[in-house]
Coordinates of C-alpha atoms in Angstrom, one line a residue:
M1 CA 0.0 0.0 0.0
N2 CA 1.3 3.4 -0.9
P3 CA 1.5 5.4 2.4
R4 CA -0.1 8.4 0.8
T5 CA -3.2 6.4 -0.3
R6 CA -6.0 7.6 2.0
R7 CA -8.0 4.4 2.5
R8 CA -9.4 2.7 5.7
H9 CA -11.2 -0.5 5.6
G10 CA -12.1 -0.2 2.0
R11 CA -13.5 3.3 2.6
S12 CA -11.9 6.6 1.8
A13 CA -10.5 8.3 4.8
R14 CA -12.8 11.0 6.0
R15 CA -12.1 14.7 5.5
W16 CA -14.4 16.3 8.1
R17 CA -15.4 19.9 7.5
P18 CA -17.8 21.7 9.9
S19 CA -21.3 21.7 8.5
P20 CA -23.4 24.8 8.5
A21 CA -26.0 25.1 11.2
R22 CA -28.9 22.7 10.9
R23 CA -31.7 21.3 13.0
P24 CA -30.2 18.1 14.7
S25 CA -32.1 14.9 14.6
S26 CA -33.8 13.9 18.0
T27 CA -31.6 10.9 18.5
G28 CA -27.9 11.0 19.2
W29 CA -25.3 9.8 21.7
Y30 CA -27.7 10.3 24.5
G31 CA -30.6 8.4 23.2
N32 CA -34.1 10.1 22.5
W33 CA -33.6 13.8 23.3
P34 CA -36.3 16.5 22.4
S35 CA -35.3 18.8 19.6
V36 CA -33.3 21.9 20.6
R37 CA -36.3 24.1 19.9
H38 CA -38.5 22.2 22.4
R39 CA -35.8 21.9 25.1
Q40 CA -34.4 25.4 25.2
A41 CA -37.2 26.7 27.5
R42 CA -36.5 24.0 30.2
I43 CA -32.7 23.1 30.1
S44 CA -30.1 24.4 32.3
T45 CA -27.2 26.7 31.0
W46 CA -24.6 23.9 30.9
E47 CA -27.0 21.5 29.0
L48 CA -27.0 24.0 26.1
H49 CA -23.2 23.1 25.6
L50 CA -23.8 19.4 25.4
F51 CA -24.2 17.9 22.0
S52 CA -26.8 15.3 21.1
T53 CA -25.6 14.8 17.5
T54 CA -22.5 15.4 15.4
A55 CA -24.3 18.0 13.7
D56 CA -24.6 19.9 17.0
F57 CA -20.9 19.8 17.4
S58 CA -20.0 20.6 13.8
S59 CA -22.4 23.6 13.9
W60 CA -20.7 24.9 17.1
F61 CA -17.2 24.3 15.7
A62 CA -17.9 26.1 12.5
D63 CA -19.4 29.0 14.7
R64 CA -16.2 29.3 16.7
C65 CA -14.0 29.1 13.6
R66 CA -16.1 32.0 12.0
A67 CA -16.1 34.0 15.3
H68 CA -12.5 34.9 15.0
E69 CA -10.0 36.3 12.5
Y70 CA -6.8 34.3 11.8
H71 CA -4.0 34.9 9.4
V72 CA -0.6 33.1 9.1
S73 CA 2.0 34.1 6.6
R74 CA 5.6 33.0 6.0
V75 CA 8.3 35.6 6.7
P76 CA 12.1 35.4 6.1
L77 CA 14.0 34.6 9.2
D78 CA 16.0 37.8 9.0
R79 CA 12.9 39.9 9.0
L80 CA 11.1 38.1 11.9
D81 CA 10.0 40.7 14.4
G82 CA 11.3 40.0 17.9
W83 CA 13.8 37.3 16.8
R84 CA 17.5 37.5 15.8
F85 CA 20.5 35.5 15.0
Q86 CA 22.7 35.7 17.9
R87 CA 26.1 37.1 17.4
G88 CA 28.9 34.5 17.7
T89 CA 26.7 31.5 17.7
G90 CA 24.0 32.1 15.0
N91 CA 21.4 30.8 17.4
L92 CA 17.8 32.1 16.9
V93 CA 16.7 33.7 19.9
H94 CA 13.9 35.9 21.1
R95 CA 14.5 39.4 22.3
S96 CA 13.0 38.7 25.7
G97 CA 15.4 35.8 26.3
R98 CA 12.3 33.7 27.0
F99 CA 10.1 31.4 25.1
F100 CA 12.6 29.2 23.2
S101 CA 15.7 29.2 21.0
V102 CA 16.8 27.2 17.9
E103 CA 20.3 25.9 18.4
G104 CA 22.6 23.2 17.0
L105 CA 22.9 19.6 18.3
D106 CA 25.7 17.1 17.6
V107 CA 24.6 13.4 17.8
R108 CA 26.9 10.5 17.8
G109 CA 26.3 6.7 18.6
A110 CA 22.6 6.9 17.9
G111 CA 22.3 3.3 16.9
R112 CA 19.9 4.0 14.1
E113 CA 20.1 3.7 10.2
V114 CA 22.4 6.8 10.4
D115 CA 24.6 6.7 13.5
A116 CA 25.8 10.3 13.6
W117 CA 24.6 13.6 12.4
Q118 CA 24.1 17.3 13.3
Q119 CA 20.8 19.2 13.3
P120 CA 19.0 22.3 14.5
I121 CA 16.9 21.6 17.5
I122 CA 14.4 23.7 19.7
V123 CA 15.6 24.5 23.2
Q124 CA 12.9 25.1 25.6
P125 CA 13.9 24.1 29.1
E126 CA 10.6 25.2 30.8
Y127 CA 7.8 22.9 31.1
G128 CA 4.2 23.7 30.2
I129 CA 0.8 22.5 31.4
L130 CA -1.5 20.4 29.4
G131 CA -4.7 19.9 31.4
I132 CA -8.2 18.6 31.0
L133 CA -11.1 19.2 33.3
V134 CA -13.7 16.3 33.7
K135 CA -17.2 16.7 35.0
R136 CA -20.2 14.5 35.1
F137 CA -23.5 15.5 33.6
H138 CA -26.5 13.1 34.4
G139 CA -23.7 10.7 35.7
V140 CA -21.9 10.8 32.3
P141 CA -18.2 12.0 32.3
H142 CA -17.5 14.9 30.0
F143 CA -14.3 16.6 29.0
L144 CA -13.8 20.2 28.7
L145 CA -12.1 20.9 25.3
Q146 CA -11.5 24.1 23.4
A147 CA -11.6 25.1 19.8
K148 CA -8.1 26.6 19.6
M149 CA -6.1 28.2 16.8
E150 CA -2.4 27.2 16.4
P151 CA -0.3 28.7 13.7
G152 CA 1.2 25.5 12.6
N153 CA -2.1 23.5 12.2
V154 CA -3.0 22.8 8.5
N155 CA -6.5 23.9 9.2
L156 CA -5.6 26.4 12.0
V157 CA -8.3 25.4 14.6
Q158 CA -8.4 22.1 16.3
L159 CA -9.8 20.7 19.6
S160 CA -7.2 21.2 22.4
P161 CA -7.1 20.5 26.1
T162 CA -8.8 22.9 28.7
V163 CA -5.4 24.4 29.3
Q164 CA -2.5 24.5 26.9
A165 CA 0.3 26.7 27.8
T166 CA 3.9 27.0 28.2
K167 CA 5.2 28.7 31.5
S168 CA 6.1 31.7 29.5
N169 CA 2.5 32.0 28.3
Y170 CA 0.7 31.3 31.7
T171 CA 3.2 33.7 33.6
R172 CA 2.2 36.2 30.8
V173 CA 5.7 37.1 29.7
H174 CA 4.0 38.3 26.4
G175 CA 1.9 40.7 28.4
G176 CA -1.3 39.2 27.1
K177 CA -4.6 37.9 28.6
P178 CA -4.6 35.3 31.4
V179 CA -5.0 31.6 30.5
P180 CA -8.5 30.5 31.1
Y181 CA -9.2 27.7 33.8
L182 CA -5.5 27.8 34.9
E183 CA -6.5 27.8 38.5
H184 CA -7.7 24.2 38.3
F185 CA -4.2 23.0 37.4
I186 CA -1.9 24.8 39.9
T187 CA -1.5 23.9 43.5
P188 CA -3.8 23.7 45.4
H189 CA -5.7 21.9 42.8
R190 CA -9.6 22.6 42.7
G191 CA -10.7 19.0 42.1
R192 CA -9.5 15.4 42.2
V193 CA -6.3 14.7 40.4
L194 CA -6.9 11.6 38.2
H195 CA -3.5 11.9 36.3
D196 CA -0.4 14.0 36.7
A197 CA 2.8 13.1 35.0
L198 CA 5.7 15.1 33.3
Q199 CA 5.9 13.8 29.8
S200 CA 8.3 14.3 26.9
E201 CA 7.5 16.1 23.7
Q202 CA 8.8 15.3 20.2
A203 CA 12.4 14.5 21.0
S204 CA 13.7 14.6 17.5
W205 CA 12.9 18.3 17.4
F206 CA 12.9 19.3 21.0
L207 CA 15.9 19.2 23.4
G208 CA 14.7 18.2 26.9
K209 CA 11.1 19.5 26.4
R210 CA 8.6 18.2 28.9
N211 CA 5.0 19.2 29.6
R212 CA 2.8 18.4 32.8
N213 CA -0.1 16.2 31.5
M214 CA -3.0 16.5 34.0
V215 CA -6.5 15.3 34.2
I216 CA -8.7 16.9 37.0
E217 CA -12.3 16.0 37.9
V218 CA -14.5 18.6 39.4
D219 CA -18.1 18.7 41.0
E220 CA -18.3 22.5 41.1
E221 CA -20.0 24.6 38.4
V222 CA -17.7 25.6 35.8
E223 CA -18.3 28.8 33.8
L224 CA -18.3 27.9 30.1
L225 CA -16.5 30.3 27.9
D226 CA -17.4 30.7 24.2
D227 CA -14.6 28.6 22.7
F228 CA -15.0 25.7 25.1
C229 CA -17.3 22.7 25.0
W230 CA -18.1 19.6 26.9
L231 CA -17.7 16.2 25.1
S232 CA -18.5 12.8 26.2
V233 CA -16.2 9.8 25.8
S234 CA -18.3 8.4 23.0
Q235 CA -18.3 11.7 21.2
I236 CA -14.5 12.0 21.6
S237 CA -14.3 8.3 20.3
E238 CA -15.9 9.3 17.0
L239 CA -14.1 12.6 16.6
L240 CA -10.7 10.9 17.1
T241 CA -11.1 9.1 13.8
V242 CA -11.4 12.4 11.9
D243 CA -8.1 13.7 10.3
N244 CA -6.7 16.9 11.9
L245 CA -9.3 17.5 14.4
V246 CA -8.2 16.4 17.9
N247 CA -4.7 18.0 18.4
M248 CA -1.7 16.4 19.8
D249 CA -1.8 18.0 23.2
T250 CA -5.3 16.5 23.8
R251 CA -4.2 13.1 22.5
T252 CA -1.3 13.0 25.0
V253 CA -3.4 14.0 28.0
L254 CA -6.2 11.5 27.0
S255 CA -3.6 8.7 27.2
G256 CA -3.5 9.2 30.9
A257 CA -7.3 9.3 31.2
T258 CA -7.6 5.4 31.3
P259 CA -10.3 5.4 33.9
F260 CA -12.6 6.8 31.2
R261 CA -11.4 4.6 28.3
L262 CA -13.8 2.5 26.1
T263 CA -14.4 -0.8 28.1
G264 CA -14.6 -3.0 24.9
F265 CA -15.7 -3.2 21.4
D266 CA -18.8 -4.8 20.0
G267 CA -18.4 -7.6 17.6
G268 CA -17.1 -11.1 17.7
T269 CA -14.2 -11.0 15.2
P270 CA -11.0 -12.7 16.4
F271 CA -9.1 -9.4 16.1
R272 CA -11.6 -7.6 18.5
E273 CA -11.7 -10.4 20.9
A274 CA -7.9 -10.5 21.1
L275 CA -7.8 -6.7 21.5
N276 CA -10.3 -6.8 24.4
R277 CA -8.4 -9.6 26.0
S278 CA -5.3 -7.3 25.8
W279 CA -6.8 -5.2 28.4
W280 CA -7.9 -8.0 30.8
P281 CA -6.0 -8.0 34.2
G282 CA -5.9 -11.7 34.1
A283 CA -4.6 -12.2 30.5
A284 CA -1.3 -13.7 30.3
P285 CA 1.3 -11.3 28.5
H286 CA 4.2 -12.5 26.6
R287 CA 6.4 -11.0 29.3
D288 CA 5.3 -9.9 32.8
T289 CA 6.0 -6.3 34.0
A290 CA 9.2 -7.1 35.8
A291 CA 10.7 -8.6 32.7
L292 CA 9.7 -5.7 30.5
L293 CA 11.4 -3.3 33.0
S294 CA 14.5 -5.3 33.0
W295 CA 14.5 -5.3 29.1
F296 CA 14.0 -1.5 29.1
T297 CA 16.8 -1.1 31.5
D298 CA 19.0 -3.3 29.5
A299 CA 18.3 -1.1 26.4
K300 CA 19.3 2.1 28.4
C301 CA 22.5 0.5 29.4
R302 CA 23.4 -0.6 25.8
S303 CA 23.0 3.0 24.5
S304 CA 26.1 4.7 23.4
L305 CA 24.3 7.9 22.4
A306 CA 26.5 11.1 22.9
R307 CA 24.9 14.6 22.2
Q308 CA 26.3 18.1 22.5
R309 CA 24.7 21.4 21.9
I310 CA 26.7 23.4 19.4
P311 CA 26.2 26.9 17.8
L312 CA 23.5 26.9 15.0
S313 CA 26.0 28.4 12.7
K314 CA 28.3 25.4 13.0
V315 CA 25.7 22.7 12.0
S316 CA 27.0 20.6 9.1
G317 CA 24.6 19.5 6.4
W318 CA 22.4 22.4 6.8
S319 CA 22.4 25.8 5.0
R320 CA 21.1 29.1 6.0
A321 CA 19.4 31.5 3.6
D322 CA 17.6 34.7 4.5
E323 CA 14.3 33.0 4.4
A324 CA 15.0 29.7 6.1
I325 CA 17.4 27.0 7.3
A326 CA 17.2 23.8 5.3
H327 CA 18.9 20.4 5.1
D328 CA 21.2 20.2 2.1
E329 CA 19.5 17.1 0.8
G330 CA 16.1 18.4 1.1
K331 CA 15.2 15.9 4.0
H332 CA 13.9 16.1 7.6
F333 CA 12.6 19.7 8.1
T334 CA 13.2 23.5 7.4
V335 CA 13.5 26.2 10.0
V336 CA 10.9 28.8 9.0
G337 CA 9.5 32.2 10.3
V338 CA 5.8 33.1 10.5
D339 CA 3.7 36.2 11.3
V340 CA 0.4 35.4 13.1
Q341 CA -2.7 37.3 13.7
A342 CA -5.3 35.4 15.9
S343 CA -8.2 37.5 17.6
S344 CA -8.9 34.6 20.0
R345 CA -5.4 34.1 21.6
E346 CA -3.9 35.7 24.6
V347 CA -2.0 38.0 22.2
A348 CA -3.6 39.0 19.1
S349 CA -0.4 39.1 16.9
W350 CA 3.1 37.9 17.1
S351 CA 5.9 36.4 15.1
Q352 CA 7.8 33.2 15.6
V353 CA 10.2 30.5 14.5
M354 CA 8.7 27.0 13.5
L355 CA 10.0 23.7 12.2
Q356 CA 8.3 22.5 9.0
P357 CA 8.7 18.8 8.1
R358 CA 9.5 18.1 4.4
S359 CA 7.2 15.1 4.2
E360 CA 4.4 13.2 6.0
G361 CA 5.5 10.9 8.6
V362 CA 4.2 7.4 9.6
I363 CA 3.5 6.3 13.1
A364 CA 2.5 2.8 13.5
F365 CA 2.1 -0.3 15.8
L366 CA 2.4 -3.7 14.4
A367 CA -0.1 -5.9 16.4
K368 CA -0.2 -9.7 16.8
P369 CA -2.2 -12.1 18.9
I370 CA -0.1 -14.3 21.1
N371 CA -1.9 -17.0 23.1
G372 CA -5.1 -15.2 22.1
V373 CA -4.2 -11.8 23.5
M374 CA -3.3 -8.9 21.2
H375 CA 0.3 -7.7 21.7
L376 CA 1.9 -4.5 20.2
L377 CA 5.3 -4.4 18.9
V378 CA 7.2 -1.8 20.9
Q379 CA 10.7 -0.5 20.3
A380 CA 13.2 1.0 22.6
R381 CA 13.9 4.0 20.5
T382 CA 17.0 6.4 20.8
E383 CA 15.5 9.8 21.2
T384 CA 18.1 12.5 20.6
G385 CA 16.3 15.1 22.8
A386 CA 14.8 13.0 25.4
G387 CA 15.9 13.4 29.1
D388 CA 16.6 9.6 29.5
L389 CA 17.8 9.1 25.9
I390 CA 15.6 6.0 25.3
E391 CA 11.8 5.9 25.2
L392 CA 9.2 3.3 24.5
A393 CA 8.1 4.1 20.9
P394 CA 5.8 2.6 18.2
T395 CA 7.1 0.0 15.8
I396 CA 7.6 2.6 13.2
H397 CA 8.3 6.3 13.8
C398 CA 9.8 8.1 10.7
Q399 CA 9.3 10.1 7.6
P400 CA 9.5 7.4 4.8
G401 CA 10.6 10.1 2.4
N402 CA 13.9 10.3 4.1
Y403 CA 14.8 6.7 3.4
P404 CA 15.3 5.8 -0.5
L405 CA 14.1 2.2 -1.4
N406 CA 17.8 1.3 -2.3
G407 CA 19.3 2.4 1.1
A408 CA 19.0 1.7 4.8
R409 CA 15.5 1.8 5.9
P410 CA 13.9 1.6 9.4
R411 CA 13.1 -2.0 10.4
Y412 CA 9.6 -3.0 9.6
L413 CA 8.8 0.0 7.6
D414 CA 8.0 -1.9 4.5
E415 CA 5.8 -4.3 6.4
V416 CA 3.6 -1.4 7.6
I417 CA 3.4 0.8 4.4
G418 CA 3.0 -2.4 2.2
A419 CA 0.3 -4.1 4.5
P420 CA -2.9 -5.2 2.6
R421 CA -5.8 -3.1 3.3
E422 CA -7.6 -5.8 5.4
R423 CA -4.8 -5.8 7.9
I424 CA -4.9 -2.0 8.5
R425 CA -7.0 -1.8 11.6
F426 CA -6.8 2.0 12.2
E427 CA -5.5 4.8 10.0
S428 CA -5.9 8.5 10.4
V429 CA -3.8 11.6 9.6
H430 CA -3.2 14.0 12.6
S431 CA -1.3 17.3 13.2
E432 CA 1.6 17.4 15.6
E433 CA 2.2 20.3 18.0
G434 CA 0.9 23.4 16.1
G435 CA 2.6 25.8 18.3
R436 CA 6.1 25.0 17.2
F437 CA 5.7 22.8 14.1
Y438 CA 4.3 24.2 10.8
H439 CA 2.0 21.8 8.8
A440 CA 3.5 18.7 10.6
Q441 CA 1.4 15.7 9.9
N442 CA 1.6 11.9 10.7
R443 CA -0.2 9.0 9.5
Y444 CA -1.1 7.0 12.7
M445 CA -1.7 3.3 11.9
L446 CA -2.5 0.0 13.6
V447 CA -1.4 -2.8 11.4
E448 CA -2.2 -6.4 12.1
A449 CA 0.9 -8.5 11.4
D450 CA 0.9 -11.5 9.0
D451 CA 0.0 -14.8 10.5
D452 CA 3.7 -16.0 10.1
F453 CA 5.2 -12.9 11.6
P454 CA 7.8 -14.1 14.2
T455 CA 7.2 -13.9 18.0
E456 CA 10.9 -13.7 18.4
V457 CA 12.1 -10.1 17.6
P458 CA 15.4 -8.1 17.9
E459 CA 16.7 -7.1 21.2
N460 CA 15.5 -3.5 20.9
Y461 CA 11.8 -4.6 20.3
V462 CA 9.4 -6.4 22.7
W463 CA 5.8 -7.5 22.6
M464 CA 3.5 -5.7 25.2
T465 CA -0.2 -6.0 25.8
L466 CA -2.3 -2.8 25.6
R467 CA -2.8 -2.9 29.3
Q468 CA 0.9 -3.2 30.0
L469 CA 1.9 -0.2 27.7
T470 CA -0.9 2.0 29.0
E471 CA 0.1 1.4 32.6
F472 CA 3.5 3.0 31.9
V473 CA 1.8 6.3 30.8
R474 CA 1.4 7.3 34.6
Y475 CA 5.1 7.6 34.8
G476 CA 7.4 10.2 32.9
N477 CA 10.1 9.4 30.7
Y478 CA 8.9 6.0 29.6
I479 CA 6.6 6.4 26.5
N480 CA 7.2 9.0 23.8
V481 CA 4.5 11.3 22.6
E482 CA 3.9 9.5 19.3
A483 CA 3.2 6.1 21.2
R484 CA 0.8 8.1 23.6
S485 CA -1.2 9.5 20.8
L486 CA -1.6 5.9 19.3
L487 CA -2.6 4.6 22.7
T488 CA -5.3 7.2 22.8
F489 CA -6.7 5.9 19.5
L490 CA -6.6 2.4 20.7
N491 CA -8.1 3.1 24.1
F492 CA -10.8 5.7 23.0
A493 CA -11.4 5.4 19.4
D494 CA -13.8 2.9 17.7
L495 CA -11.4 1.0 15.3
E496 CA -14.2 0.5 12.9
P497 CA -16.5 3.6 13.4
P498 CA -19.5 4.3 11.6
L499 CA -19.5 7.3 9.1
L500 CA -20.0 10.5 11.1
R501 CA -23.6 11.3 11.3
D502 CA -24.6 14.7 9.6
A503 CA -21.0 15.9 9.6
A504 CA -20.1 15.7 5.9

């Protein structure tokens, strides 16, 4: 299968667009609800913001997109307001000395297809907060998400967590408006903490970047601002299958919201039964947790990775022009500048540096039933920017365009992108962090391995059940952000969803 072919289960992948306002049907996720026209006189304020159909959500989302003005334009780096190339190092820095910088990194002993290289990398030592509020309505848990514009998103506006802010933003270095709902996620917490862990970001592009992922459940009334909405688990399940709608920050936080995951999938196919058993506490895994921890520790001890920050002007294999910094062979990514206007953000206009990937990536787990229990093939991946150097990652995590067919290619890449359609159990294209990466998209996939795929795998790979891998999410520095996104799809998304009702 060509990785650019947009197919899922024999159907075309869905490109969701907000539909115009319309009268919703009376039946939706909540069963038989009266029509909006008959309900409005007797429902509470919060109930107006619960969606009974996809049409309700799409209408609200379209309204929020139309309510604000957004404009993003490319700007040459040497004309980027507030940014400069630092004398002596050539590093790209902000005039405030805050936010982040772009510097050089020298990498050796990576243990990958290419063992050593140099590259630009984002240095942002401060951590941010990614937090989702949960509240129950009629006993049903709902997540508070926002329609948020990020300049790097291909479609600008996507569903983000309740709070998505760097420390520079929520301490208002930019002098802008305060971050809504922040008080729920700073000590003392106003609610019950369900998940709280420092997690890494894209360690191929960030050096040592971590964010605090939090899920807080509240009982108190929460004032609902215009760009925010409450969504149930079943609604999120459906929306996760839509390309470029639920942003990366929401996906990583949801990976820690396992108390609310879908408890099982209908249907009696062998694949679904094996997937359900992958969550059973009593299911026999290929390796127990103690053996997995020992395997992971061995992988860390084997690592010979050495990295060193160097001046951006000294990075080999990359060239700087007035407009951008690009790889000499046209691979990997380009460092670009953008001017942004966004009436809905804490600051209405700004300029910034971004990384723009040169091609679409592929993020995939190979899956195989072992003794009737579905297992995922996980790799101990060298992450050049990660705090602990090695993290648990999907089977495939790369941009295929960087690897020619006649050269060294990532192990198992061809098994994934060449899989027959009937073995592709999940496939959807999603954006990465739109605050730092410009039009960065990855194709997320779950591929069922061939029947004769070996159980014995190379030393940097291991089979894990869905339950085992998800349990590692509660701790920081174990699972990379791409694997956490895939876990959210596997725990929350219906892997064979119906077409979105009224959302075309």
